[in-house]
Amino acid sequence: MKDNFLVDIQIAHSELSMRLKQWLKDCVQLELGHSQDAHLHIWDMATFRYQRQLGQPVPLSTVVLDETYEADHEREVLMSGALDYAHQQLPATNLILRLSLHVQRLEHVQKLESLSITDNLTGVFNRRKYDEDLDRCWRQSIRQQTPCTLLLLDVDHFKVFNDTYGHLAGDQCLREIAKVFQEEAVRPHDTVARIGGEEFAIILPDTPKIGAVHVANRILKRVSSLGILNEETPFGVVTLSAGIACVTPTAKDRLVNFQSHADDALYEAKAKGRNCVVSEVSSSPHIFAD
């Protein structure tokens, strides 16, 4: 079971609540906490109805434990889209078994979802997750009028590296570089993704340009300090080039132009000799709005 599988228990029956929490702690070792983002919600009927009164959608991973079995309650819960309805008069072993099966099923779904958005080679997010998160960051920035910042990074002379040391060494090189990215972009809402062969992206929501430049320079310094040999190149070790785009967008601005601006910055970093960061493009044909 993954450590970040969060279970939300909201049951007025204190003895049952304590037994469930002890079971989760001793047998399954999950994390407990109240959150709409929890992977499994175990609610009593009062909590279920309170959430409905607030106009909150019932999470699909919700199990409602009623005090006694009520057919009308069961129908109401299941029609809401909740995962299951059970009652507290069930034998404890049966109730625990039922919940255990739900946990196993949800964990399996969680693993499948993780695989669908993860780059197999490096363990960072893949292009699909990058596209989703960049679109989300863009829309959030429009709503909240906060900066949307994109950092594109490309491994310099990577073809030379593969030709010199072989593709297995190239794969290991990418893994080590990706680890640096993950250690530097540590906020929960930052996204690190591999979007091409040796090209990576880091999405930094609500981050000013100066902050992105600082992150990029720190990453470039760390990667070069790894000392991964690339002897047939000017620097003698593996380095990165980075391009940055940062804007507080309006509804008139286009995400595709924003991405093109980041591409232009990366190309300019390559043209300047590589192993550098460009955040101001000298002559870009792209603008954010039409």
PDB file of C-alpha atoms in Angstrom:
ATOM      1  CA  MET A   1       0.000   0.000   0.000  1.00  0.00           C
ATOM      2  CA  LYS A   2       1.336   3.411  -0.894  1.00  0.00           C
ATOM      3  CA  ASP A   3       1.976   5.842   1.948  1.00  0.00           C
ATOM      4  CA  ASN A   4      -0.024   8.585   0.231  1.00  0.00           C
ATOM      5  CA  PHE A   5      -3.294   6.614   0.159  1.00  0.00           C
ATOM      6  CA  LEU A   6      -5.486   8.911   2.234  1.00  0.00           C
ATOM      7  CA  VAL A   7      -8.600   7.744   4.079  1.00  0.00           C
ATOM      8  CA  ASP A   8     -11.186  10.213   5.384  1.00  0.00           C
ATOM      9  CA  ILE A   9     -13.299   8.865   8.289  1.00  0.00           C
ATOM     10  CA  GLN A  10     -16.212  10.938   9.547  1.00  0.00           C
ATOM     11  CA  ILE A  11     -18.426   8.820  11.781  1.00  0.00           C
ATOM     12  CA  ALA A  12     -20.227  10.043  14.917  1.00  0.00           C
ATOM     13  CA  HIS A  13     -20.130   6.552  16.452  1.00  0.00           C
ATOM     14  CA  SER A  14     -16.877   7.057  18.359  1.00  0.00           C
ATOM     15  CA  GLU A  15     -16.258   3.396  19.209  1.00  0.00           C
ATOM     16  CA  LEU A  16     -16.708   2.252  15.609  1.00  0.00           C
ATOM     17  CA  SER A  17     -14.637   5.161  14.353  1.00  0.00           C
ATOM     18  CA  MET A  18     -11.812   4.228  16.717  1.00  0.00           C
ATOM     19  CA  ARG A  19     -11.966   0.573  15.644  1.00  0.00           C
ATOM     20  CA  LEU A  20     -11.800   1.509  11.983  1.00  0.00           C
ATOM     21  CA  LYS A  21      -8.877   3.843  12.556  1.00  0.00           C
ATOM     22  CA  GLN A  22      -7.039   1.177  14.543  1.00  0.00           C
ATOM     23  CA  TRP A  23      -7.631  -1.336  11.754  1.00  0.00           C
ATOM     24  CA  LEU A  24      -6.285   1.108   9.181  1.00  0.00           C
ATOM     25  CA  LYS A  25      -3.272   1.857  11.360  1.00  0.00           C
ATOM     26  CA  ASP A  26      -2.393  -1.734  12.287  1.00  0.00           C
ATOM     27  CA  CYS A  27      -3.342  -3.705   9.208  1.00  0.00           C
ATOM     28  CA  VAL A  28      -3.242  -1.413   6.243  1.00  0.00           C
ATOM     29  CA  GLN A  29      -1.076   1.483   7.423  1.00  0.00           C
ATOM     30  CA  LEU A  30      -2.892   4.218   5.554  1.00  0.00           C
ATOM     31  CA  GLU A  31      -2.864   7.956   6.163  1.00  0.00           C
ATOM     32  CA  LEU A  32      -5.889   9.431   7.936  1.00  0.00           C
ATOM     33  CA  GLY A  33      -7.242  12.929   7.391  1.00  0.00           C
ATOM     34  CA  HIS A  34     -10.258  14.956   6.288  1.00  0.00           C
ATOM     35  CA  SER A  35      -9.920  15.910   2.640  1.00  0.00           C
ATOM     36  CA  GLN A  36     -12.097  15.976  -0.458  1.00  0.00           C
ATOM     37  CA  ASP A  37      -9.046  14.549  -2.239  1.00  0.00           C
ATOM     38  CA  ALA A  38      -8.938  11.425  -0.048  1.00  0.00           C
ATOM     39  CA  HIS A  39      -8.796   8.115  -1.892  1.00  0.00           C
ATOM     40  CA  LEU A  40     -11.476   6.567   0.338  1.00  0.00           C
ATOM     41  CA  HIS A  41     -14.194   8.325   2.366  1.00  0.00           C
ATOM     42  CA  ILE A  42     -15.999   6.498   5.173  1.00  0.00           C
ATOM     43  CA  TRP A  43     -18.939   8.628   6.280  1.00  0.00           C
ATOM     44  CA  ASP A  44     -21.992   8.206   8.420  1.00  0.00           C
ATOM     45  CA  MET A  45     -25.397   9.199   7.060  1.00  0.00           C
ATOM     46  CA  ALA A  46     -25.338  12.599   8.796  1.00  0.00           C
ATOM     47  CA  THR A  47     -22.017  13.544   7.162  1.00  0.00           C
ATOM     48  CA  PHE A  48     -23.292  12.330   3.790  1.00  0.00           C
ATOM     49  CA  ARG A  49     -26.405  14.487   4.003  1.00  0.00           C
ATOM     50  CA  TYR A  50     -24.481  17.485   5.313  1.00  0.00           C
ATOM     51  CA  GLN A  51     -22.180  17.353   2.290  1.00  0.00           C
ATOM     52  CA  ARG A  52     -25.209  17.143   0.008  1.00  0.00           C
ATOM     53  CA  GLN A  53     -26.794  20.165   1.709  1.00  0.00           C
ATOM     54  CA  LEU A  54     -23.602  22.140   1.089  1.00  0.00           C
ATOM     55  CA  GLY A  55     -23.980  21.336  -2.591  1.00  0.00           C
ATOM     56  CA  GLN A  56     -20.761  19.353  -2.565  1.00  0.00           C
ATOM     57  CA  PRO A  57     -20.554  16.419  -4.994  1.00  0.00           C
ATOM     58  CA  VAL A  58     -20.228  13.086  -3.242  1.00  0.00           C
ATOM     59  CA  PRO A  59     -16.822  11.569  -4.063  1.00  0.00           C
ATOM     60  CA  LEU A  60     -17.118   8.347  -6.044  1.00  0.00           C
ATOM     61  CA  SER A  61     -14.929   6.657  -3.438  1.00  0.00           C
ATOM     62  CA  THR A  62     -17.399   7.184  -0.577  1.00  0.00           C
ATOM     63  CA  VAL A  63     -18.723   4.382   1.627  1.00  0.00           C
ATOM     64  CA  VAL A  64     -21.658   5.434   3.815  1.00  0.00           C
ATOM     65  CA  LEU A  65     -22.132   3.534   7.095  1.00  0.00           C
ATOM     66  CA  ASP A  66     -25.684   3.909   8.379  1.00  0.00           C
ATOM     67  CA  GLU A  67     -26.671   3.110  11.988  1.00  0.00           C
ATOM     68  CA  THR A  68     -29.225   0.559  10.811  1.00  0.00           C
ATOM     69  CA  TYR A  69     -30.195  -0.696   7.396  1.00  0.00           C
ATOM     70  CA  GLU A  70     -32.713   1.568   5.672  1.00  0.00           C
ATOM     71  CA  ALA A  71     -33.715   0.737   2.100  1.00  0.00           C
ATOM     72  CA  ASP A  72     -34.528   4.391   1.342  1.00  0.00           C
ATOM     73  CA  HIS A  73     -31.123   5.460   2.632  1.00  0.00           C
ATOM     74  CA  GLU A  74     -29.367   2.821   0.564  1.00  0.00           C
ATOM     75  CA  ARG A  75     -31.171   3.999  -2.570  1.00  0.00           C
ATOM     76  CA  GLU A  76     -30.338   7.646  -1.792  1.00  0.00           C
ATOM     77  CA  VAL A  77     -26.639   6.877  -1.274  1.00  0.00           C
ATOM     78  CA  LEU A  78     -26.200   4.709  -4.332  1.00  0.00           C
ATOM     79  CA  MET A  79     -28.133   7.130  -6.571  1.00  0.00           C
ATOM     80  CA  SER A  80     -25.701   9.872  -5.501  1.00  0.00           C
ATOM     81  CA  GLY A  81     -22.847   7.959  -7.113  1.00  0.00           C
ATOM     82  CA  ALA A  82     -21.215   6.800  -3.867  1.00  0.00           C
ATOM     83  CA  LEU A  83     -19.167   3.618  -3.888  1.00  0.00           C
ATOM     84  CA  ASP A  84     -21.168   1.630  -1.336  1.00  0.00           C
ATOM     85  CA  TYR A  85     -23.761   1.645   1.425  1.00  0.00           C
ATOM     86  CA  ALA A  86     -23.401  -0.460   4.555  1.00  0.00           C
ATOM     87  CA  HIS A  87     -24.776  -0.409   8.074  1.00  0.00           C
ATOM     88  CA  GLN A  88     -23.176  -0.593  11.496  1.00  0.00           C
ATOM     89  CA  GLN A  89     -25.145  -3.684  12.538  1.00  0.00           C
ATOM     90  CA  LEU A  90     -23.038  -5.821  10.242  1.00  0.00           C
ATOM     91  CA  PRO A  91     -20.598  -8.108  12.088  1.00  0.00           C
ATOM     92  CA  ALA A  92     -17.322  -6.239  12.523  1.00  0.00           C
ATOM     93  CA  THR A  93     -15.379  -8.870  10.570  1.00  0.00           C
ATOM     94  CA  ASN A  94     -17.769  -8.550   7.618  1.00  0.00           C
ATOM     95  CA  LEU A  95     -17.570  -4.768   7.685  1.00  0.00           C
ATOM     96  CA  ILE A  96     -13.764  -4.805   7.787  1.00  0.00           C
ATOM     97  CA  LEU A  97     -13.669  -7.336   4.930  1.00  0.00           C
ATOM     98  CA  ARG A  98     -15.982  -5.169   2.870  1.00  0.00           C
ATOM     99  CA  LEU A  99     -13.886  -2.076   3.428  1.00  0.00           C
ATOM    100  CA  SER A 100     -10.671  -4.020   2.775  1.00  0.00           C
ATOM    101  CA  LEU A 101     -11.938  -5.054  -0.635  1.00  0.00           C
ATOM    102  CA  HIS A 102     -12.781  -1.453  -1.443  1.00  0.00           C
ATOM    103  CA  VAL A 103      -9.309  -0.327  -0.367  1.00  0.00           C
ATOM    104  CA  GLN A 104      -7.659  -2.999  -2.535  1.00  0.00           C
ATOM    105  CA  ARG A 105      -9.789  -2.061  -5.531  1.00  0.00           C
ATOM    106  CA  LEU A 106      -9.146   1.670  -5.128  1.00  0.00           C
ATOM    107  CA  GLU A 107      -5.423   1.079  -4.646  1.00  0.00           C
ATOM    108  CA  HIS A 108      -5.375  -0.903  -7.895  1.00  0.00           C
ATOM    109  CA  VAL A 109      -7.143   1.937  -9.699  1.00  0.00           C
ATOM    110  CA  GLN A 110      -4.681   4.411  -8.171  1.00  0.00           C
ATOM    111  CA  LYS A 111      -1.736   2.369  -9.470  1.00  0.00           C
ATOM    112  CA  LEU A 112      -3.246   2.161 -12.966  1.00  0.00           C
ATOM    113  CA  GLU A 113      -3.861   5.912 -12.993  1.00  0.00           C
ATOM    114  CA  SER A 114      -0.278   6.523 -11.874  1.00  0.00           C
ATOM    115  CA  LEU A 115       1.094   4.310 -14.645  1.00  0.00           C
ATOM    116  CA  SER A 116      -0.965   6.165 -17.243  1.00  0.00           C
ATOM    117  CA  ILE A 117       0.655   9.519 -16.400  1.00  0.00           C
ATOM    118  CA  THR A 118       4.216   8.401 -15.578  1.00  0.00           C
ATOM    119  CA  ASP A 119       7.221   8.198 -17.881  1.00  0.00           C
ATOM    120  CA  ASN A 120       8.445   4.609 -17.640  1.00  0.00           C
ATOM    121  CA  LEU A 121      12.122   5.451 -18.017  1.00  0.00           C
ATOM    122  CA  THR A 122      12.598   8.336 -15.595  1.00  0.00           C
ATOM    123  CA  GLY A 123       9.650   8.099 -13.198  1.00  0.00           C
ATOM    124  CA  VAL A 124       8.594  11.714 -13.755  1.00  0.00           C
ATOM    125  CA  PHE A 125       5.276  12.592 -15.369  1.00  0.00           C
ATOM    126  CA  ASN A 126       4.720  11.975 -19.073  1.00  0.00           C
ATOM    127  CA  ARG A 127       3.480  14.159 -21.924  1.00  0.00           C
ATOM    128  CA  ARG A 128      -0.165  13.409 -21.178  1.00  0.00           C
ATOM    129  CA  LYS A 129       0.120  14.659 -17.601  1.00  0.00           C
ATOM    130  CA  TYR A 130       2.134  17.667 -18.778  1.00  0.00           C
ATOM    131  CA  ASP A 131      -0.607  18.700 -21.207  1.00  0.00           C
ATOM    132  CA  GLU A 132      -3.288  18.320 -18.528  1.00  0.00           C
ATOM    133  CA  ASP A 133      -1.407  20.238 -15.851  1.00  0.00           C
ATOM    134  CA  LEU A 134      -0.278  23.043 -18.143  1.00  0.00           C
ATOM    135  CA  ASP A 135      -3.864  23.590 -19.280  1.00  0.00           C
ATOM    136  CA  ARG A 136      -4.983  23.585 -15.643  1.00  0.00           C
ATOM    137  CA  CYS A 137      -2.252  26.046 -14.647  1.00  0.00           C
ATOM    138  CA  TRP A 138      -3.173  28.327 -17.546  1.00  0.00           C
ATOM    139  CA  ARG A 139      -6.872  28.394 -16.687  1.00  0.00           C
ATOM    140  CA  GLN A 140      -6.136  28.912 -12.992  1.00  0.00           C
ATOM    141  CA  SER A 141      -3.817  31.807 -13.810  1.00  0.00           C
ATOM    142  CA  ILE A 142      -6.546  33.465 -15.886  1.00  0.00           C
ATOM    143  CA  ARG A 143      -9.072  33.101 -13.063  1.00  0.00           C
ATOM    144  CA  GLN A 144      -6.777  34.202 -10.245  1.00  0.00           C
ATOM    145  CA  GLN A 145      -4.573  36.584 -12.250  1.00  0.00           C
ATOM    146  CA  THR A 146      -1.374  34.906 -11.092  1.00  0.00           C
ATOM    147  CA  PRO A 147       1.715  34.034 -13.157  1.00  0.00           C
ATOM    148  CA  CYS A 148       1.803  30.870 -15.220  1.00  0.00           C
ATOM    149  CA  THR A 149       5.416  29.818 -15.656  1.00  0.00           C
ATOM    150  CA  LEU A 150       6.868  27.146 -17.920  1.00  0.00           C
ATOM    151  CA  LEU A 151      10.461  25.967 -17.848  1.00  0.00           C
ATOM    152  CA  LEU A 152      11.698  23.858 -20.797  1.00  0.00           C
ATOM    153  CA  LEU A 153      14.977  21.975 -20.407  1.00  0.00           C
ATOM    154  CA  ASP A 154      16.914  20.030 -23.017  1.00  0.00           C
ATOM    155  CA  VAL A 155      20.012  17.861 -22.546  1.00  0.00           C
ATOM    156  CA  ASP A 156      22.845  19.373 -24.583  1.00  0.00           C
ATOM    157  CA  HIS A 157      24.540  17.200 -27.234  1.00  0.00           C
ATOM    158  CA  PHE A 158      22.555  14.144 -26.166  1.00  0.00           C
ATOM    159  CA  LYS A 159      22.942  12.435 -29.552  1.00  0.00           C
ATOM    160  CA  VAL A 160      26.710  12.760 -29.169  1.00  0.00           C
ATOM    161  CA  PHE A 161      26.419  11.225 -25.699  1.00  0.00           C
ATOM    162  CA  ASN A 162      24.433   8.242 -27.013  1.00  0.00           C
ATOM    163  CA  ASP A 163      26.800   7.751 -29.946  1.00  0.00           C
ATOM    164  CA  THR A 164      29.808   7.835 -27.609  1.00  0.00           C
ATOM    165  CA  TYR A 165      28.616   5.864 -24.595  1.00  0.00           C
ATOM    166  CA  GLY A 166      25.605   3.897 -25.863  1.00  0.00           C
ATOM    167  CA  HIS A 167      21.864   4.069 -25.262  1.00  0.00           C
ATOM    168  CA  LEU A 168      21.927   2.258 -21.921  1.00  0.00           C
ATOM    169  CA  ALA A 169      24.232   4.965 -20.574  1.00  0.00           C
ATOM    170  CA  GLY A 170      21.905   7.515 -22.143  1.00  0.00           C
ATOM    171  CA  ASP A 171      18.948   6.048 -20.262  1.00  0.00           C
ATOM    172  CA  GLN A 172      20.833   6.197 -16.969  1.00  0.00           C
ATOM    173  CA  CYS A 173      21.865   9.777 -17.713  1.00  0.00           C
ATOM    174  CA  LEU A 174      18.223  10.784 -18.161  1.00  0.00           C
ATOM    175  CA  ARG A 175      17.261   9.073 -14.898  1.00  0.00           C
ATOM    176  CA  GLU A 176      19.901  10.967 -12.939  1.00  0.00           C
ATOM    177  CA  ILE A 177      18.887  14.281 -14.487  1.00  0.00           C
ATOM    178  CA  ALA A 178      15.201  13.624 -13.810  1.00  0.00           C
ATOM    179  CA  LYS A 179      16.036  12.972 -10.157  1.00  0.00           C
ATOM    180  CA  VAL A 180      17.600  16.441  -9.934  1.00  0.00           C
ATOM    181  CA  PHE A 181      14.417  17.978 -11.393  1.00  0.00           C
ATOM    182  CA  GLN A 182      12.268  16.192  -8.811  1.00  0.00           C
ATOM    183  CA  GLU A 183      14.497  17.390  -5.978  1.00  0.00           C
ATOM    184  CA  GLU A 184      14.382  21.008  -7.141  1.00  0.00           C
ATOM    185  CA  ALA A 185      10.676  21.337  -8.029  1.00  0.00           C
ATOM    186  CA  VAL A 186       9.357  20.199  -4.680  1.00  0.00           C
ATOM    187  CA  ARG A 187       6.071  22.084  -4.228  1.00  0.00           C
ATOM    188  CA  PRO A 188       3.002  19.804  -4.424  1.00  0.00           C
ATOM    189  CA  HIS A 189       1.544  21.741  -7.368  1.00  0.00           C
ATOM    190  CA  ASP A 190       4.760  21.835  -9.437  1.00  0.00           C
ATOM    191  CA  THR A 191       4.886  19.419 -12.372  1.00  0.00           C
ATOM    192  CA  VAL A 192       8.034  17.759 -13.717  1.00  0.00           C
ATOM    193  CA  ALA A 193       7.520  15.899 -16.995  1.00  0.00           C
ATOM    194  CA  ARG A 194       9.487  14.306 -19.777  1.00  0.00           C
ATOM    195  CA  ILE A 195       7.898  15.606 -22.969  1.00  0.00           C
ATOM    196  CA  GLY A 196      10.328  14.295 -25.570  1.00  0.00           C
ATOM    197  CA  GLY A 197      13.416  12.150 -25.914  1.00  0.00           C
ATOM    198  CA  GLU A 198      15.795  14.353 -23.932  1.00  0.00           C
ATOM    199  CA  GLU A 199      13.435  17.284 -23.359  1.00  0.00           C
ATOM    200  CA  PHE A 200      11.785  17.971 -20.027  1.00  0.00           C
ATOM    201  CA  ALA A 201       9.336  20.557 -18.747  1.00  0.00           C
ATOM    202  CA  ILE A 202       8.675  21.997 -15.315  1.00  0.00           C
ATOM    203  CA  ILE A 203       5.381  23.806 -14.703  1.00  0.00           C
ATOM    204  CA  LEU A 204       5.613  26.339 -11.887  1.00  0.00           C
ATOM    205  CA  PRO A 205       2.172  27.762 -11.024  1.00  0.00           C
ATOM    206  CA  ASP A 206       2.008  31.174  -9.370  1.00  0.00           C
ATOM    207  CA  THR A 207       5.752  31.696  -9.793  1.00  0.00           C
ATOM    208  CA  PRO A 208       7.305  34.981 -10.968  1.00  0.00           C
ATOM    209  CA  LYS A 209       9.973  34.930 -13.657  1.00  0.00           C
ATOM    210  CA  ILE A 210      12.763  35.706 -11.202  1.00  0.00           C
ATOM    211  CA  GLY A 211      11.829  32.621  -9.201  1.00  0.00           C
ATOM    212  CA  ALA A 212      11.840  30.428 -12.306  1.00  0.00           C
ATOM    213  CA  VAL A 213      15.247  31.769 -13.346  1.00  0.00           C
ATOM    214  CA  HIS A 214      16.582  30.942  -9.900  1.00  0.00           C
ATOM    215  CA  VAL A 215      15.220  27.374 -10.113  1.00  0.00           C
ATOM    216  CA  ALA A 216      16.606  26.913 -13.637  1.00  0.00           C
ATOM    217  CA  ASN A 217      20.080  28.157 -12.757  1.00  0.00           C
ATOM    218  CA  ARG A 218      20.177  25.930  -9.704  1.00  0.00           C
ATOM    219  CA  ILE A 219      19.187  22.921 -11.818  1.00  0.00           C
ATOM    220  CA  LEU A 220      21.794  23.632 -14.489  1.00  0.00           C
ATOM    221  CA  LYS A 221      24.495  23.966 -11.852  1.00  0.00           C
ATOM    222  CA  ARG A 222      23.504  20.727 -10.172  1.00  0.00           C
ATOM    223  CA  VAL A 223      23.339  18.747 -13.419  1.00  0.00           C
ATOM    224  CA  SER A 224      26.766  19.921 -14.575  1.00  0.00           C
ATOM    225  CA  SER A 225      28.150  19.139 -11.113  1.00  0.00           C
ATOM    226  CA  LEU A 226      27.015  15.531 -11.501  1.00  0.00           C
ATOM    227  CA  GLY A 227      30.074  15.202 -13.688  1.00  0.00           C
ATOM    228  CA  ILE A 228      28.488  12.818 -16.182  1.00  0.00           C
ATOM    229  CA  LEU A 229      31.160  12.648 -18.870  1.00  0.00           C
ATOM    230  CA  ASN A 230      30.357  13.798 -22.393  1.00  0.00           C
ATOM    231  CA  GLU A 231      33.940  14.159 -23.548  1.00  0.00           C
ATOM    232  CA  GLU A 232      33.236  14.882 -27.217  1.00  0.00           C
ATOM    233  CA  THR A 233      31.496  18.168 -26.348  1.00  0.00           C
ATOM    234  CA  PRO A 234      32.784  21.658 -25.435  1.00  0.00           C
ATOM    235  CA  PHE A 235      32.015  21.334 -21.704  1.00  0.00           C
ATOM    236  CA  GLY A 236      33.220  17.747 -21.362  1.00  0.00           C
ATOM    237  CA  VAL A 237      30.258  16.834 -19.139  1.00  0.00           C
ATOM    238  CA  VAL A 238      26.510  16.610 -19.587  1.00  0.00           C
ATOM    239  CA  THR A 239      24.828  20.033 -19.424  1.00  0.00           C
ATOM    240  CA  LEU A 240      21.371  21.485 -19.976  1.00  0.00           C
ATOM    241  CA  SER A 241      19.871  24.422 -21.848  1.00  0.00           C
ATOM    242  CA  ALA A 242      16.742  26.066 -20.464  1.00  0.00           C
ATOM    243  CA  GLY A 243      14.044  28.371 -21.802  1.00  0.00           C
ATOM    244  CA  ILE A 244      11.456  30.146 -19.675  1.00  0.00           C
ATOM    245  CA  ALA A 245       8.068  31.637 -20.456  1.00  0.00           C
ATOM    246  CA  CYS A 246       6.156  33.512 -17.776  1.00  0.00           C
ATOM    247  CA  VAL A 247       2.930  35.479 -18.109  1.00  0.00           C
ATOM    248  CA  THR A 248      -0.157  36.436 -16.169  1.00  0.00           C
ATOM    249  CA  PRO A 249      -2.643  35.598 -18.930  1.00  0.00           C
ATOM    250  CA  THR A 250      -6.013  37.048 -19.804  1.00  0.00           C
ATOM    251  CA  ALA A 251      -8.873  35.293 -21.567  1.00  0.00           C
ATOM    252  CA  LYS A 252      -7.592  36.711 -24.880  1.00  0.00           C
ATOM    253  CA  ASP A 253      -4.205  35.012 -24.570  1.00  0.00           C
ATOM    254  CA  ARG A 254      -3.514  31.650 -26.155  1.00  0.00           C
ATOM    255  CA  LEU A 255      -1.747  28.792 -24.454  1.00  0.00           C
ATOM    256  CA  VAL A 256      -0.174  27.577 -27.701  1.00  0.00           C
ATOM    257  CA  ASN A 257       1.598  30.916 -28.144  1.00  0.00           C
ATOM    258  CA  PHE A 258       2.800  30.781 -24.559  1.00  0.00           C
ATOM    259  CA  GLN A 259       4.336  27.357 -25.241  1.00  0.00           C
ATOM    260  CA  SER A 260       5.926  28.651 -28.431  1.00  0.00           C
ATOM    261  CA  HIS A 261       7.511  31.472 -26.451  1.00  0.00           C
ATOM    262  CA  ALA A 262       9.117  28.924 -24.114  1.00  0.00           C
ATOM    263  CA  ASP A 263      10.345  26.990 -27.172  1.00  0.00           C
ATOM    264  CA  ASP A 264      11.875  30.151 -28.615  1.00  0.00           C
ATOM    265  CA  ALA A 265      13.669  30.826 -25.338  1.00  0.00           C
ATOM    266  CA  LEU A 266      15.072  27.283 -25.335  1.00  0.00           C
ATOM    267  CA  TYR A 267      16.254  27.596 -28.939  1.00  0.00           C
ATOM    268  CA  GLU A 268      17.953  30.891 -28.092  1.00  0.00           C
ATOM    269  CA  ALA A 269      19.733  29.236 -25.158  1.00  0.00           C
ATOM    270  CA  LYS A 270      21.028  26.621 -27.599  1.00  0.00           C
ATOM    271  CA  ALA A 271      22.136  29.323 -30.019  1.00  0.00           C
ATOM    272  CA  LYS A 272      24.027  31.133 -27.271  1.00  0.00           C
ATOM    273  CA  GLY A 273      26.269  28.131 -26.762  1.00  0.00           C
ATOM    274  CA  ARG A 274      24.152  25.918 -24.500  1.00  0.00           C
ATOM    275  CA  ASN A 275      24.452  25.363 -20.742  1.00  0.00           C
ATOM    276  CA  CYS A 276      22.537  28.568 -20.037  1.00  0.00           C
ATOM    277  CA  VAL A 277      19.080  29.935 -19.196  1.00  0.00           C
ATOM    278  CA  VAL A 278      17.089  32.316 -21.415  1.00  0.00           C
ATOM    279  CA  SER A 279      13.988  34.039 -20.084  1.00  0.00           C
ATOM    280  CA  GLU A 280      13.898  37.062 -22.398  1.00  0.00           C
ATOM    281  CA  VAL A 281      13.720  36.203 -26.096  1.00  0.00           C
ATOM    282  CA  SER A 282      15.473  38.803 -28.226  1.00  0.00           C
ATOM    283  CA  SER A 283      13.396  38.370 -31.377  1.00  0.00           C
ATOM    284  CA  SER A 284      10.433  36.045 -31.021  1.00  0.00           C
ATOM    285  CA  PRO A 285       7.657  36.005 -33.628  1.00  0.00           C
ATOM    286  CA  HIS A 286       5.246  34.674 -31.030  1.00  0.00           C
ATOM    287  CA  ILE A 287       2.928  36.741 -28.893  1.00  0.00           C
ATOM    288  CA  PHE A 288       0.521  35.432 -26.311  1.00  0.00           C
ATOM    289  CA  ALA A 289      -2.672  36.886 -27.769  1.00  0.00           C
ATOM    290  CA  ASP A 290      -3.968  36.746 -31.329  1.00  0.00           C
TER     291      ASP A 290
END
